[in-house]
Amino acid sequence: MTAKQTVYHVSPSGERAAAAGVKWQVEGREGRRLLHEPHRTQKDAIDSARRHAQQHQPAQVIVHAVDGHIRTAYTYGDTPAAPPGERGRKAGERGGVF
């Protein structure tokens, strides 16, 4: 049986956090533990998310741009197979992996 993939999102923080100097956040779920880490820069948030993903494989890091769109994604370990209806679709297409 394949382990469930952990997904970490790197995204801009809300207005309240940004006012306090926290501009980016990492969110994800490691088993039952909910992860929510604030970071001052996107680079720091990406580095942290990638470290977590390497420790909790199979995992994926999805990096969002300031406007919320997906900028890039990193995958670690053997990922679970996509359901038959989602195979072969490109990222961003309706019903695709992202």
Short mmCIF file of C-alpha atoms in Angstrom, two decimals:
data_model
loop_
_atom_site.label_atom_id
_atom_site.label_comp_id
_atom_site.label_asym_id
_atom_site.label_seq_id
_atom_site.Cartn_x
_atom_site.Cartn_y
_atom_site.Cartn_z
CA MET A 1 0.00 0.00 0.00
CA THR A 2 1.38 3.41 -0.96
CA ALA A 3 1.63 6.10 1.70
CA LYS A 4 -0.55 9.16 1.22
CA GLN A 5 1.32 12.10 -0.28
CA THR A 6 1.89 15.11 1.97
CA VAL A 7 1.35 18.47 0.24
CA TYR A 8 2.95 21.70 1.45
CA HIS A 9 1.74 25.06 0.14
CA VAL A 10 3.96 28.15 0.11
CA SER A 11 1.66 31.15 -0.18
CA PRO A 12 1.44 34.83 0.71
CA SER A 13 0.29 35.62 4.26
CA GLY A 14 -2.83 37.59 5.03
CA GLU A 15 -2.89 41.34 5.56
CA ARG A 16 -2.56 41.15 9.36
CA ALA A 17 0.53 38.97 9.18
CA ALA A 18 2.05 41.11 6.42
CA ALA A 19 1.62 44.19 8.59
CA ALA A 20 3.71 42.42 11.26
CA GLY A 21 6.50 41.67 8.75
CA VAL A 22 5.46 38.10 7.92
CA LYS A 23 4.88 37.95 4.19
CA TRP A 24 4.90 34.20 3.37
CA GLN A 25 3.62 31.02 5.00
CA VAL A 26 4.05 27.27 4.71
CA GLU A 27 0.95 25.16 5.29
CA GLY A 28 0.56 21.41 5.21
CA ARG A 29 -0.53 18.37 7.16
CA GLU A 30 2.01 15.86 8.47
CA GLY A 31 -0.14 12.95 9.54
CA ARG A 32 -2.44 14.42 12.18
CA ARG A 33 -0.24 17.45 12.77
CA LEU A 34 -1.24 20.67 11.00
CA LEU A 35 1.79 22.70 9.96
CA HIS A 36 1.56 26.48 9.70
CA GLU A 37 4.88 28.35 9.59
CA PRO A 38 5.31 32.10 9.03
CA HIS A 39 8.32 33.39 7.08
CA ARG A 40 9.58 36.84 6.11
CA THR A 41 10.68 35.90 2.58
CA GLN A 42 9.42 33.52 -0.08
CA LYS A 43 12.88 31.93 -0.33
CA ASP A 44 12.86 31.10 3.40
CA ALA A 45 9.37 29.61 3.10
CA ILE A 46 10.34 27.50 0.06
CA ASP A 47 13.50 26.23 1.78
CA SER A 48 11.50 25.25 4.88
CA ALA A 49 8.77 23.51 2.86
CA ARG A 50 11.36 21.57 0.85
CA ARG A 51 13.08 20.40 4.08
CA HIS A 52 9.74 19.20 5.46
CA ALA A 53 8.91 17.44 2.17
CA GLN A 54 12.25 15.61 2.12
CA GLN A 55 11.57 14.34 5.66
CA HIS A 56 7.97 13.25 4.96
CA GLN A 57 8.15 11.53 1.57
CA PRO A 58 6.17 11.03 -0.59
CA ALA A 59 5.51 14.76 -0.63
CA GLN A 60 4.98 17.74 -2.88
CA VAL A 61 5.72 21.44 -2.41
CA ILE A 62 3.42 23.80 -4.30
CA VAL A 63 4.69 27.38 -4.55
CA HIS A 64 2.09 30.06 -5.17
CA ALA A 65 2.80 33.49 -6.66
CA VAL A 66 1.67 36.70 -4.94
CA ASP A 67 -1.59 36.61 -6.95
CA GLY A 68 -2.29 33.03 -5.78
CA HIS A 69 -1.51 31.18 -9.02
CA ILE A 70 0.78 28.16 -8.89
CA ARG A 71 4.30 29.23 -9.77
CA THR A 72 6.09 25.89 -9.47
CA ALA A 73 5.95 22.52 -7.74
CA TYR A 74 8.56 20.12 -6.35
CA THR A 75 7.92 16.40 -5.84
CA TYR A 76 9.81 14.12 -3.44
CA GLY A 77 9.68 10.33 -3.34
CA ASP A 78 7.37 7.98 -5.19
CA THR A 79 4.06 9.72 -5.63
CA PRO A 80 0.78 7.83 -5.62
CA ALA A 81 -0.60 7.02 -9.07
CA ALA A 82 -3.15 9.49 -10.43
CA PRO A 83 -6.70 8.19 -10.85
CA PRO A 84 -7.40 7.02 -14.44
CA GLY A 85 -9.45 10.16 -15.22
CA GLU A 86 -6.54 12.47 -14.36
CA ARG A 87 -3.68 10.74 -16.16
CA GLY A 88 -2.11 12.62 -19.04
CA ARG A 89 -3.54 16.02 -18.20
CA LYS A 90 -1.33 19.07 -18.05
CA ALA A 91 -1.05 21.23 -14.94
CA GLY A 92 -3.77 23.86 -14.87
CA GLU A 93 -6.20 21.97 -17.10
CA ARG A 94 -9.63 21.31 -15.64
CA GLY A 95 -9.45 18.11 -13.61
CA GLY A 96 -5.65 17.98 -13.80
CA VAL A 97 -3.26 17.13 -11.02
CA PHE A 98 -3.05 20.72 -9.76
#
